[in-house]
CSV table of C-alpha atoms and ligand atoms in Angstrom, one decimal:
chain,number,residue,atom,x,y,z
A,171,UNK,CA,24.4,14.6,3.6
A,172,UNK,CA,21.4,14.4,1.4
A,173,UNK,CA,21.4,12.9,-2.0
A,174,UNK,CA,19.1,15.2,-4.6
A,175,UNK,CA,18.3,12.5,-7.1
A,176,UNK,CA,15.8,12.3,-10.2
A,177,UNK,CA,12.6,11.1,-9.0
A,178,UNK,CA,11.0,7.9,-10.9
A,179,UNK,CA,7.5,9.4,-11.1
A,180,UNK,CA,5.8,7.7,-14.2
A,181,UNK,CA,6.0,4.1,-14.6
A,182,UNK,CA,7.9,4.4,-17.6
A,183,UNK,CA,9.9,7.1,-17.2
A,184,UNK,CA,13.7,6.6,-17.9
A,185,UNK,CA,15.4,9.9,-17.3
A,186,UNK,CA,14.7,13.2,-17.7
A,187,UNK,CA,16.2,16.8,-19.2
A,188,UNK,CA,17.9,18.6,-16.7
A,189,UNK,CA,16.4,22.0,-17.6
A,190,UNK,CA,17.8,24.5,-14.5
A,191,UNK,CA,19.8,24.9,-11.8
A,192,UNK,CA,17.6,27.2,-9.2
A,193,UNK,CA,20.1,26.6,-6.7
A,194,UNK,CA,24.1,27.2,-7.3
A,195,UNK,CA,26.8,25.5,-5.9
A,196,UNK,CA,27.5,26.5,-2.1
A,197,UNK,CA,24.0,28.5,-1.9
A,198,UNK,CA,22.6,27.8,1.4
A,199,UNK,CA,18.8,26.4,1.2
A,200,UNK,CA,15.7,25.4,3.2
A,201,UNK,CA,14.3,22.1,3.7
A,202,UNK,CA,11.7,22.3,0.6
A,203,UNK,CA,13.6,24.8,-1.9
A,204,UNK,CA,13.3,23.8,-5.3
A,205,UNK,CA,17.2,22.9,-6.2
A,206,UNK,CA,16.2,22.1,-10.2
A,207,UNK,CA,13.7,22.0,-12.4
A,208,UNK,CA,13.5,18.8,-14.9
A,209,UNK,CA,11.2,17.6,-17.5
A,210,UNK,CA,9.8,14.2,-17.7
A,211,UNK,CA,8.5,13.2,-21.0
A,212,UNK,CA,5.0,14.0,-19.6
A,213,UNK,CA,5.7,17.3,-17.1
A,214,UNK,CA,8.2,19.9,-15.9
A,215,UNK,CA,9.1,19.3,-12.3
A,216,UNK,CA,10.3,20.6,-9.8
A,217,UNK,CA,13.2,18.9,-7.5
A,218,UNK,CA,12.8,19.7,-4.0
A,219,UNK,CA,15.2,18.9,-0.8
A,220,UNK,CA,14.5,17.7,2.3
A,221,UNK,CA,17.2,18.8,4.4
A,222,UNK,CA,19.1,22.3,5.1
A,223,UNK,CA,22.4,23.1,4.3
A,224,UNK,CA,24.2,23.8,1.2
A,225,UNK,CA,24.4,22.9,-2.1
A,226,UNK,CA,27.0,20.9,-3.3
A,227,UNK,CA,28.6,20.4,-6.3
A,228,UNK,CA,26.7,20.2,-9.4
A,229,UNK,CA,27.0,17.1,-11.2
A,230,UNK,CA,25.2,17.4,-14.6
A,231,UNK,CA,25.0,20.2,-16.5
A,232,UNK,CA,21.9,22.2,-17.7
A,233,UNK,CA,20.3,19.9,-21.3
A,234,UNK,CA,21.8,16.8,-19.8
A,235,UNK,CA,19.7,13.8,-20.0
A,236,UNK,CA,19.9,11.7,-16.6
A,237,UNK,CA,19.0,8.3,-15.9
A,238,UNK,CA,16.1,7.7,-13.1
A,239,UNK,CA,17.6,7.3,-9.8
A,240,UNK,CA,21.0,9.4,-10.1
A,241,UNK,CA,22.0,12.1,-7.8
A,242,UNK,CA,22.4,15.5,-9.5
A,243,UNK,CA,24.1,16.9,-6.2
A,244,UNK,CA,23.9,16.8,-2.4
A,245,UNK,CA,22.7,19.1,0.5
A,246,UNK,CA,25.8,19.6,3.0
A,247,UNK,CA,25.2,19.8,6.7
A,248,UNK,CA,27.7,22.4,8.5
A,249,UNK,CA,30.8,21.0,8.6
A,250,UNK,CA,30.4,18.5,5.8
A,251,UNK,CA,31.9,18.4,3.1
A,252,UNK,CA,31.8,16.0,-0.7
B,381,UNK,CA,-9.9,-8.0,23.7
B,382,UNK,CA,-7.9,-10.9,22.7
B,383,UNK,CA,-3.9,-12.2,24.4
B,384,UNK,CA,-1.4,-10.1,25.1
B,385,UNK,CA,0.4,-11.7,22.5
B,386,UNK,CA,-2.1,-11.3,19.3
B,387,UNK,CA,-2.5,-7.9,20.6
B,388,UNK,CA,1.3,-6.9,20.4
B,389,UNK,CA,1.9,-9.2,17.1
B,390,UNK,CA,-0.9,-6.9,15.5
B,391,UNK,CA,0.8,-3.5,16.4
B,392,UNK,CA,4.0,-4.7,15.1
B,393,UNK,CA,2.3,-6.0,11.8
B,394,UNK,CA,0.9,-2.7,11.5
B,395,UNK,CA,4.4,-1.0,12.7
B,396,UNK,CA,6.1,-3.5,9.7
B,397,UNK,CA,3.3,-2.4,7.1
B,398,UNK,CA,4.2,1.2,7.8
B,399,UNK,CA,7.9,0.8,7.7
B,400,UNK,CA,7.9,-1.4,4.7
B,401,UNK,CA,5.7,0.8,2.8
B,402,UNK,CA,7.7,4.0,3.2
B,403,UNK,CA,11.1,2.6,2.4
B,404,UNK,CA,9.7,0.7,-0.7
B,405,UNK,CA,8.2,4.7,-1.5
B,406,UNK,CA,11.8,6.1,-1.2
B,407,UNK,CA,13.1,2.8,-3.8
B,408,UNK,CA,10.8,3.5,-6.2
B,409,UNK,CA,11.4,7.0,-6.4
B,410,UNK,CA,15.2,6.2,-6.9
B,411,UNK,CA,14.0,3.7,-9.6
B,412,UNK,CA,14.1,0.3,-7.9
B,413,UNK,CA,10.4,-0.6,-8.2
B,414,UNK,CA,9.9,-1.6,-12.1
B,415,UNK,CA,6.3,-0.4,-12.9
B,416,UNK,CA,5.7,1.7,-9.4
B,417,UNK,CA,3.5,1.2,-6.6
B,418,UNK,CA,0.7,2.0,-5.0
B,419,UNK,CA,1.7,3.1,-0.8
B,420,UNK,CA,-0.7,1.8,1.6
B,421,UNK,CA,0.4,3.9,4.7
B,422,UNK,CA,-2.5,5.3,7.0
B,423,UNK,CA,-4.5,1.9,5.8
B,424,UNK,CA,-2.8,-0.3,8.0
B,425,UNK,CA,-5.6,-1.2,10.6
B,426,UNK,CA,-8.1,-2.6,7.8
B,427,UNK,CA,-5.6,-4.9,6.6
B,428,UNK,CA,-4.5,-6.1,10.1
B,429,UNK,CA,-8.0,-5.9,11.5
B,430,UNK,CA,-9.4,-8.0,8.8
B,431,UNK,CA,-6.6,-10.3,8.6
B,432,UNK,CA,-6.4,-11.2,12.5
B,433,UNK,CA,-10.1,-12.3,12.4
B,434,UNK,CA,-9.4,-14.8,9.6
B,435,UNK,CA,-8.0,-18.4,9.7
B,436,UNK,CA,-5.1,-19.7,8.2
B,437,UNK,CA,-7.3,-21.3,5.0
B,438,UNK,CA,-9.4,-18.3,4.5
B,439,UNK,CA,-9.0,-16.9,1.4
B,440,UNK,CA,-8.3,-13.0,0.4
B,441,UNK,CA,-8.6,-11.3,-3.4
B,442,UNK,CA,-7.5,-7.4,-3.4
B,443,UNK,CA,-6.8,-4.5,-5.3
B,444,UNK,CA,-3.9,-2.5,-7.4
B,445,UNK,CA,-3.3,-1.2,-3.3
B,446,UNK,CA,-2.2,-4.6,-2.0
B,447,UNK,CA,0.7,-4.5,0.0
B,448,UNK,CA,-0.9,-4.3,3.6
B,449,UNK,CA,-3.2,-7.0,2.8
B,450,UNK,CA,-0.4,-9.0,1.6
B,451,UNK,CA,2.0,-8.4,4.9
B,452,UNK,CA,-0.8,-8.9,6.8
B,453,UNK,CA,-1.9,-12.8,4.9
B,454,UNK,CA,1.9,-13.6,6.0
B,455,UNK,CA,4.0,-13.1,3.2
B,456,UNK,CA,7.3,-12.2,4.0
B,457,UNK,CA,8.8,-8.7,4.1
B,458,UNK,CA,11.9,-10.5,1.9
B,459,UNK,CA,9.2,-12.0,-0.8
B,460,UNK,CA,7.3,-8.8,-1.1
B,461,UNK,CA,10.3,-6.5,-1.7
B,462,UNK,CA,11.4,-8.7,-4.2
B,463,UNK,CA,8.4,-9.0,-5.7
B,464,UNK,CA,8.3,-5.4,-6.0
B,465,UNK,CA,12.1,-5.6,-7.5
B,466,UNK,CA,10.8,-8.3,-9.9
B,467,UNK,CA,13.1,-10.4,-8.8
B,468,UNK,CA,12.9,-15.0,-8.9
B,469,UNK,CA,12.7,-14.6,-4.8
B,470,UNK,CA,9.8,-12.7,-5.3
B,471,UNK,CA,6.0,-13.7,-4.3
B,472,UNK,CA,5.6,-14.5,-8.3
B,473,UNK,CA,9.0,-15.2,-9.1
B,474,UNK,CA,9.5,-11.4,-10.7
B,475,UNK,CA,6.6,-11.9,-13.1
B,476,UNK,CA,3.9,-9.3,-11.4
B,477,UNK,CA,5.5,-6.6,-9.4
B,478,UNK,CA,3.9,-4.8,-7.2
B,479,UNK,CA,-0.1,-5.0,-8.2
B,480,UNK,CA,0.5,-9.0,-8.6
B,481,UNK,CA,1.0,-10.1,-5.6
B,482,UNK,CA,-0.5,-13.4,-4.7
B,483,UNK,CA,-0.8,-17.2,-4.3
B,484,UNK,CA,-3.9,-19.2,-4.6
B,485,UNK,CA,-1.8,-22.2,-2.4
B,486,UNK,CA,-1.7,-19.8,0.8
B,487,UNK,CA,-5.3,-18.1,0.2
B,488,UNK,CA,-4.0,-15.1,-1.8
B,489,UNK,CA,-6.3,-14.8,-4.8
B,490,UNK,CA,-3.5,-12.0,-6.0
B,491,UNK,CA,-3.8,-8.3,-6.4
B,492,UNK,CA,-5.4,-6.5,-10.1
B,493,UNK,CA,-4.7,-3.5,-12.0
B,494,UNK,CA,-8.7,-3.6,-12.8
B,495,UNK,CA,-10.5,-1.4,-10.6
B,496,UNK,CA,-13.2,-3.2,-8.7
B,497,UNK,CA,-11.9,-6.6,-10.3
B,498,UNK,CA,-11.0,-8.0,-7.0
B,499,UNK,CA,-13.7,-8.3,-5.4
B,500,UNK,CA,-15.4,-10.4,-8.3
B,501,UNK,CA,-12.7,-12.8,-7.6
B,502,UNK,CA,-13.1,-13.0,-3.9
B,503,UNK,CA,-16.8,-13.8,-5.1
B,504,UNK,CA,-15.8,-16.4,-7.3
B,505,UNK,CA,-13.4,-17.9,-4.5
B,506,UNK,CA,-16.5,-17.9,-2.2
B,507,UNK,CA,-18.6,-19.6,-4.2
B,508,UNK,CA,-15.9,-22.2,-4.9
B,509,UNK,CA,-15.4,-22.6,-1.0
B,510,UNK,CA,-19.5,-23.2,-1.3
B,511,UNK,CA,-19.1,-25.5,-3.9
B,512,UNK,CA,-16.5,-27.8,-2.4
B,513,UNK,CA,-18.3,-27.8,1.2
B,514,UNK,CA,-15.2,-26.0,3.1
B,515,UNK,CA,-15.3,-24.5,6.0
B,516,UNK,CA,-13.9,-21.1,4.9
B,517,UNK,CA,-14.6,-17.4,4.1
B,518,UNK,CA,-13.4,-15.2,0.8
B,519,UNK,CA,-12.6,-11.3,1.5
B,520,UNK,CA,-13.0,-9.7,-1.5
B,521,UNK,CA,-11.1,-6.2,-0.8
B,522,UNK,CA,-12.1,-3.1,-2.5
B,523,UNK,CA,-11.4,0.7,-2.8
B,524,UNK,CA,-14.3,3.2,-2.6
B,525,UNK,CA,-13.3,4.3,-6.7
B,526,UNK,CA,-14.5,0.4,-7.2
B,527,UNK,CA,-17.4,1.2,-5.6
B,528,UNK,CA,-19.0,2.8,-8.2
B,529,UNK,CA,-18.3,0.4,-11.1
B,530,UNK,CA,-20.7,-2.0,-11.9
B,531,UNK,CA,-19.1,-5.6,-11.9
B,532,UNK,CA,-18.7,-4.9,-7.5
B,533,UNK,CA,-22.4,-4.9,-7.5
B,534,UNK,CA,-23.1,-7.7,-9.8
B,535,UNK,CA,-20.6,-9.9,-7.7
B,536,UNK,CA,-22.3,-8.5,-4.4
B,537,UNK,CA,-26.0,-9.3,-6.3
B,538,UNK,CA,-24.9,-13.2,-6.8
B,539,UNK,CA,-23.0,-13.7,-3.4
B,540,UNK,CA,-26.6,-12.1,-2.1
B,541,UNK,CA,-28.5,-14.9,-4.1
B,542,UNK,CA,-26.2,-17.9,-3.5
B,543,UNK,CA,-25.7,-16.9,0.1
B,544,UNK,CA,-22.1,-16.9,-0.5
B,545,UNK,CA,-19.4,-16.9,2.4
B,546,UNK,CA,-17.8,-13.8,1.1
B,547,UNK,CA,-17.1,-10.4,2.9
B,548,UNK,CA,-16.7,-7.5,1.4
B,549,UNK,CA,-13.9,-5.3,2.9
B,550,UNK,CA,-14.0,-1.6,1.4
B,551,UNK,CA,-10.6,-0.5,1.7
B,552,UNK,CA,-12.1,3.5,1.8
B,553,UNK,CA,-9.7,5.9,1.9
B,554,UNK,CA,-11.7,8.7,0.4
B,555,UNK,CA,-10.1,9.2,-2.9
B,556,UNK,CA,-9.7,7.1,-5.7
B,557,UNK,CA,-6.9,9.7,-7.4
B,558,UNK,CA,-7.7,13.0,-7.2
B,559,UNK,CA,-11.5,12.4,-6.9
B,560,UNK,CA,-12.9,12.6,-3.4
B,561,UNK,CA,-15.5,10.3,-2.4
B,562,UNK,CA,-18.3,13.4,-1.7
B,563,UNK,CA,-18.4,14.4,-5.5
B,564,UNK,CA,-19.0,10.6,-6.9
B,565,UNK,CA,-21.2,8.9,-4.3
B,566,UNK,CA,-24.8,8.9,-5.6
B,567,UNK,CA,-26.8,8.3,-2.2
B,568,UNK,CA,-23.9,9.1,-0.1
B,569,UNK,CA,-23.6,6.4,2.1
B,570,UNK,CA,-22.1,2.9,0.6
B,571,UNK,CA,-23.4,0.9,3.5
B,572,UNK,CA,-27.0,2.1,2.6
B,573,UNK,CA,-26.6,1.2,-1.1
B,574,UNK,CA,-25.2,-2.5,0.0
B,575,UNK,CA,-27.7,-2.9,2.2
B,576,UNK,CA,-30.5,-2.8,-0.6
B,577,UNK,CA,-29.1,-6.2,-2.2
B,578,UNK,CA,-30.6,-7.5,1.5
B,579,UNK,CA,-27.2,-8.2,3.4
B,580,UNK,CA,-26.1,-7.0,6.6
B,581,UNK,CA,-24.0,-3.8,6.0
B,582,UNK,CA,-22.0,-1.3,7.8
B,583,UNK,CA,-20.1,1.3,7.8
B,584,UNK,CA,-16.9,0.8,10.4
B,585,UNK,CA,-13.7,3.1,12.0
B,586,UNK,CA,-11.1,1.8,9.6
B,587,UNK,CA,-8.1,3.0,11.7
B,588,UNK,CA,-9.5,1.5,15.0
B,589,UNK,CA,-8.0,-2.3,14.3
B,590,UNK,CA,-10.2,-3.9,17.3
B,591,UNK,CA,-13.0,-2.5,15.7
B,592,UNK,CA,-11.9,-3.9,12.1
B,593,UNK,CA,-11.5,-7.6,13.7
B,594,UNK,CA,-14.7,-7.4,15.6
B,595,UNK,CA,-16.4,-6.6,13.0
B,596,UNK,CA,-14.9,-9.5,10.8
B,597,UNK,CA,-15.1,-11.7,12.9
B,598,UNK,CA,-18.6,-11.6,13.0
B,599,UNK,CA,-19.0,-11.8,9.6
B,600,UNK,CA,-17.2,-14.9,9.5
B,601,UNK,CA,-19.3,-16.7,12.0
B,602,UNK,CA,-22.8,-15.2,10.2
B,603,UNK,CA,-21.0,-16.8,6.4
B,604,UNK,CA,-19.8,-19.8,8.7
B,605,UNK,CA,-23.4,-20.6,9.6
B,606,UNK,CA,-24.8,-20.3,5.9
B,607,UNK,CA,-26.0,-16.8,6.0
B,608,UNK,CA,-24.4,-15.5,3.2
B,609,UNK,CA,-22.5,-12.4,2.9
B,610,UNK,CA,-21.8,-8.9,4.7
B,611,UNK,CA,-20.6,-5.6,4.0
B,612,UNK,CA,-18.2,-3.6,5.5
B,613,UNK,CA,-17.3,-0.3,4.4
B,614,UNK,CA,-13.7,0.1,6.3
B,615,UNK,CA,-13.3,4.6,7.1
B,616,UNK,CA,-9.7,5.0,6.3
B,617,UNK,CA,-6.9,7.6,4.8
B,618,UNK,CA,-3.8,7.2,2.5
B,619,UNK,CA,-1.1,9.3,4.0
B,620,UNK,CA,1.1,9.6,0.6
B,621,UNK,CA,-0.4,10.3,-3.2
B,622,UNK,CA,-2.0,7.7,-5.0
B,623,UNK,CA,0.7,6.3,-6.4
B,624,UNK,CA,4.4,6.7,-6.0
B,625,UNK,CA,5.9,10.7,-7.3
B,626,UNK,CA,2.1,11.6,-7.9
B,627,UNK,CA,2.1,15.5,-7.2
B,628,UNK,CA,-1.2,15.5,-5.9
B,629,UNK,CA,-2.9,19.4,-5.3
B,630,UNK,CA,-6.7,18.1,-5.0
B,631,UNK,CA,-6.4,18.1,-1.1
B,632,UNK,CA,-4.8,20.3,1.8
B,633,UNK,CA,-2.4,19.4,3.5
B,634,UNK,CA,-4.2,20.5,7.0
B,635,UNK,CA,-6.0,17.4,6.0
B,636,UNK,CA,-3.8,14.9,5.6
B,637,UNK,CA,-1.9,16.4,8.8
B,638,UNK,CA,-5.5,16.0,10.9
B,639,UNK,CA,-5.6,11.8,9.8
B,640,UNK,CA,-1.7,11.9,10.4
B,641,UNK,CA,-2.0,13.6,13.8
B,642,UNK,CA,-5.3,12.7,15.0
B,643,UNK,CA,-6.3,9.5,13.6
B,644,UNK,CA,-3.2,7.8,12.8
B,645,UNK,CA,-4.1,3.6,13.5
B,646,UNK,CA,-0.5,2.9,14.7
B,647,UNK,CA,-0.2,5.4,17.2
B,648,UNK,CA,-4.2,5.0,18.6
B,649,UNK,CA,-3.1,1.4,19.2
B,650,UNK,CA,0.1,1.7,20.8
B,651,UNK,CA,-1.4,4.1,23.1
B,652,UNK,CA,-4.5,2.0,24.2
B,653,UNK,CA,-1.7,-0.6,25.0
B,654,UNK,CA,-0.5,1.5,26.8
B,655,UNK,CA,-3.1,2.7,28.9
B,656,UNK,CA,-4.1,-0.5,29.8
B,657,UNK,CA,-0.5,-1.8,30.7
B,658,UNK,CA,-0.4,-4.4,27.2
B,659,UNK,CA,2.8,-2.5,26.8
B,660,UNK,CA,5.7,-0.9,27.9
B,661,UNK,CA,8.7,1.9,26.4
B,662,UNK,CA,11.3,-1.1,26.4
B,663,UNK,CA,8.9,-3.4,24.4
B,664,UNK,CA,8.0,-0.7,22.4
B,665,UNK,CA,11.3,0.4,21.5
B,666,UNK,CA,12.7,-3.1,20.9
B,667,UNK,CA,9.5,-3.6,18.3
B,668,UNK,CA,10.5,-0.4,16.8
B,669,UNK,CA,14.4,-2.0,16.2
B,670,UNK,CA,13.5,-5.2,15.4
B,671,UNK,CA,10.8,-4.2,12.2
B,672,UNK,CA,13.5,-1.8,11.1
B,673,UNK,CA,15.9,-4.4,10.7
B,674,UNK,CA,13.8,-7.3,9.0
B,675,UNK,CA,12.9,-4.2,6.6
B,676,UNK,CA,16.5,-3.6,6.4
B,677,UNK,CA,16.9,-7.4,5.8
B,678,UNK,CA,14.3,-7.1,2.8
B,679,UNK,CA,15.4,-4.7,1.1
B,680,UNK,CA,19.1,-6.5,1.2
B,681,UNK,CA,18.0,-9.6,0.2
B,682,UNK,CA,15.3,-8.1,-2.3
B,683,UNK,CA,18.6,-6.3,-3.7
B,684,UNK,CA,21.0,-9.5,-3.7
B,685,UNK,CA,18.6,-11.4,-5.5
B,686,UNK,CA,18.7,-12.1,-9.1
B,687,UNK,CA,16.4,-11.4,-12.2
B,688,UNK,CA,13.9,-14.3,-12.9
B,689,UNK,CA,16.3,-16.3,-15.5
B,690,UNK,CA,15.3,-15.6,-19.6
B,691,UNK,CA,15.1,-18.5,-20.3
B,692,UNK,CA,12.0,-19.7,-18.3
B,693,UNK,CA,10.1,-16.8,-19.9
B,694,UNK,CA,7.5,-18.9,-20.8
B,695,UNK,CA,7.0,-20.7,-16.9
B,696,UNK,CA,2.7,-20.4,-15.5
B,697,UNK,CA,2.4,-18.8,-18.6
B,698,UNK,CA,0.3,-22.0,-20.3
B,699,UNK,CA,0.4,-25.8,-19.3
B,700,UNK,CA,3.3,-25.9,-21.9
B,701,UNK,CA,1.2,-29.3,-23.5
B,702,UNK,CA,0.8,-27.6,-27.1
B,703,UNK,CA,4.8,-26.3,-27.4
B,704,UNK,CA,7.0,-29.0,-28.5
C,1912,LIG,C1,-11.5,-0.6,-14.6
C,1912,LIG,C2,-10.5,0.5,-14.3
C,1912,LIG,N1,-10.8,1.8,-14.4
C,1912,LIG,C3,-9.8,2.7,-14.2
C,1912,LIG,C4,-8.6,2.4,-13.7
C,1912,LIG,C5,-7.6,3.5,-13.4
C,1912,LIG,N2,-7.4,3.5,-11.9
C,1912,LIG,C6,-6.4,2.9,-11.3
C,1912,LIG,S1,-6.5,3.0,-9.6
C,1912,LIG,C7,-7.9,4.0,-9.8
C,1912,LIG,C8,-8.6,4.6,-8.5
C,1912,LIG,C9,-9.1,3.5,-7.6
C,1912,LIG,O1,-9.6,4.1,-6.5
C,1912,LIG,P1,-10.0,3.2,-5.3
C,1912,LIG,O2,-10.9,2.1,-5.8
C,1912,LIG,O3,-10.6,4.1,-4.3
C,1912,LIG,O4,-8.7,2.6,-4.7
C,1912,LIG,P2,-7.4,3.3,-4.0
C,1912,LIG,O5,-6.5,3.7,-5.1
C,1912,LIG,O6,-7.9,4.5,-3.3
C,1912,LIG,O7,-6.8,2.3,-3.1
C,1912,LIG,C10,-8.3,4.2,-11.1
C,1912,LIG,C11,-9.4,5.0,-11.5
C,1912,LIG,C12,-8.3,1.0,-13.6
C,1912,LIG,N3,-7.1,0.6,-13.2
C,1912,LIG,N4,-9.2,0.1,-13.9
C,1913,LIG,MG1,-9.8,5.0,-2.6
């Protein structure tokens, strides 16, 4: 199972504005689909996956501010489950 | 070619570079690192190479880019992470992070956010081995972005003049950024432009680490003597951006695959070794296991350890003499 988390990328970035789900709960993805778009207090950007499988459940909703560092959902390999 | 033994204890240096370096990428990017850092992966052979040539009392001063150099000098896996944690186990008890790691007791003259800055201080260091009559050399690391700004060339000017026992390690990876070397490089060739302040000077196969020590090591003996300084200009490649969650789009992929594929110094090492019998798939494997778990170990302990305490905020910050 891979964790989809939100990405430190500026050195002073905190959390970010959940602004889109691309992917929906149990849609099946590639390794590299973009699963959400966020926006840092400098950019919009896009959170990819590493893995294939399916998308799990979501666990913030669009306009939710998250902290650095927390998982927003998982990638299920077959067979897995949350 | 040197023992068995310094042979294999450099491909696992570089192995433990490479593995520390990519797990403290995935920690940052979950938050870990306070301030971010800088990856090093794809330099390890300069560090290593430059490293190996040295003695135990030589001195190093580097960049913003540091960690390599640092594993390399000795420091521990566990006192890097939690340096990088800002932790009180950490190389500078929490106080620098990443781009501050050092100590002047074990020949670390520290890493700088100031582009170019380090190798002024490996200058300074060698003229105060000079000074003081040792028998010891300064690196002064430096990227090819610090290359092109002017304090590197007045600290290359004086270590020129006072036949300082410095060596000047450019830590080139191409880029400093986004900007490739090509567009910024009056002249072209940085070995060239060294070799007008009248110094020996050379442009060297950063991910060949035999070549890197070699090439030091001869340095050493030339500053040794009391011939002053050399220049090395260090070919090399960062595999990840320039710092950590940088979306970089200012080179292809195709490129960064070649280096990966191609030129990568772990995997040219390991297969000399090889070749030429140094090594076999059990050794191999076992180094593979073993760097994974002191890694593992670091970033436990890195984890486990605690903030410096508040209340010695104000520690190696002055000599304390004028508070009462
Ligand atoms: C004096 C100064 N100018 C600009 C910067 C911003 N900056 C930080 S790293 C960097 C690029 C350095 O490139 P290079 O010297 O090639 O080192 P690399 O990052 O490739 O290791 C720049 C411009 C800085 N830290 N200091
Ligand atoms: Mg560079």
């Amino acid at each position: 199972m891979e964790e989809v988390f939100i990405p430190a990328l500026g050195m002073a970035m905190e959390e970010a504005y959940l602004e889109k789900w691309i992917k929906q709960e149990g849609e099946a993805v590639n390794a590299g689909d973009v699963i959400a778009l966020i926006e840092t207090d400098k950019a919009q950007v896009e959170v990819v996956c590493e893995s294939s499988g399916t998308v799990g459940k979501h666990r913030f909703q669009v306009g939710a501010s998250v902290p650095v560092g927390e998982t927003i959902t998982v990638i299920l390999a077959p067979g897995e489950s949350e | 070619m040197g023992s068995r033994e310094e042979m294999l204890a450099m491909l696992r240096m570089m192995m433990m570079i490479r593995n520390f370096e990519e797990t403290a990428d995935k920690l940052t990017l979950r938050g870990k690192v306070s301030g971010g850092m800088h990856n090093s992966s794809g330099q390890e052979a300069v560090a290593v190479g430059v490293i190996s040539a040295l003695a135990p009392d030589d001195v190093i001063a580097t960049t913003h880019r540091s960690h390599h150099h640092t594993l390399a000098k000795g420091f521990t896996a566990r006192e890097v992470m939690a340096e990088l944690m800002t932790k009180a186990t950490g190389v500078a008890k929490g106080r620098g992070a990443s781009m501050h790691l050092g100590d002047v007791s074990r020949g670390h003259f520290g890493g700088n956010g100031i582009v170019g800055a380090g190798m002024g201080i490996g200058m300074g260091a060698a003229l105060g081995i000079k000074m003081a009559g040792d028998k010891k050399v300064a690196i002064g690391f430096v990227g090819d972005g610090g290359m092109n700004t002017g304090r590197t060339w007045e600290a290359i000017n004086m270590a020129a003049i006072w036949k300082l026992p410095l060596i000047v390690v450019v830590d080139n990876n191409q880029y400093a950024v986004e900007t490739f070397i090509d567009r910024v490089t009056a002249g072209g060739d940085l070995a060239k432009r060294a070799s007008g302040f009248g110094l020996p000077a050379s442009t060297i196969d950063g991910q060949n680490v035999l070549e890197v020590r070699d090439a030091v090591a001869q340095a050493r003996e030339y500053a040794l003597a009391g011939n002053g300084p050399t220049f090395l200009n260090a070919l090399t490649y960062r595999y990840y951006g320039h710092n950590v969650g940088e979306k970089g789009q200012y080179r292809t992929l195709e490129e960064i695959e070649d280096w990966r594929s191609n030129r990568d110094p772990i995997d040219q090492f390991a297969a000399r070794l090889f070749s030429e019998g140094h090594l076999d798939q059990a050794t191999f494997d076992e180094m593979v296991a073993s760097v994974d778990a002191e890694i593992k170990d670091a970033v436990e302990f890195a984890e486990n350890s605690p903030h410096p305490d508040p209340s010695e905020v104000m520690l190696n910050v002055d000599s304390g003499k004028l508070r009462g």
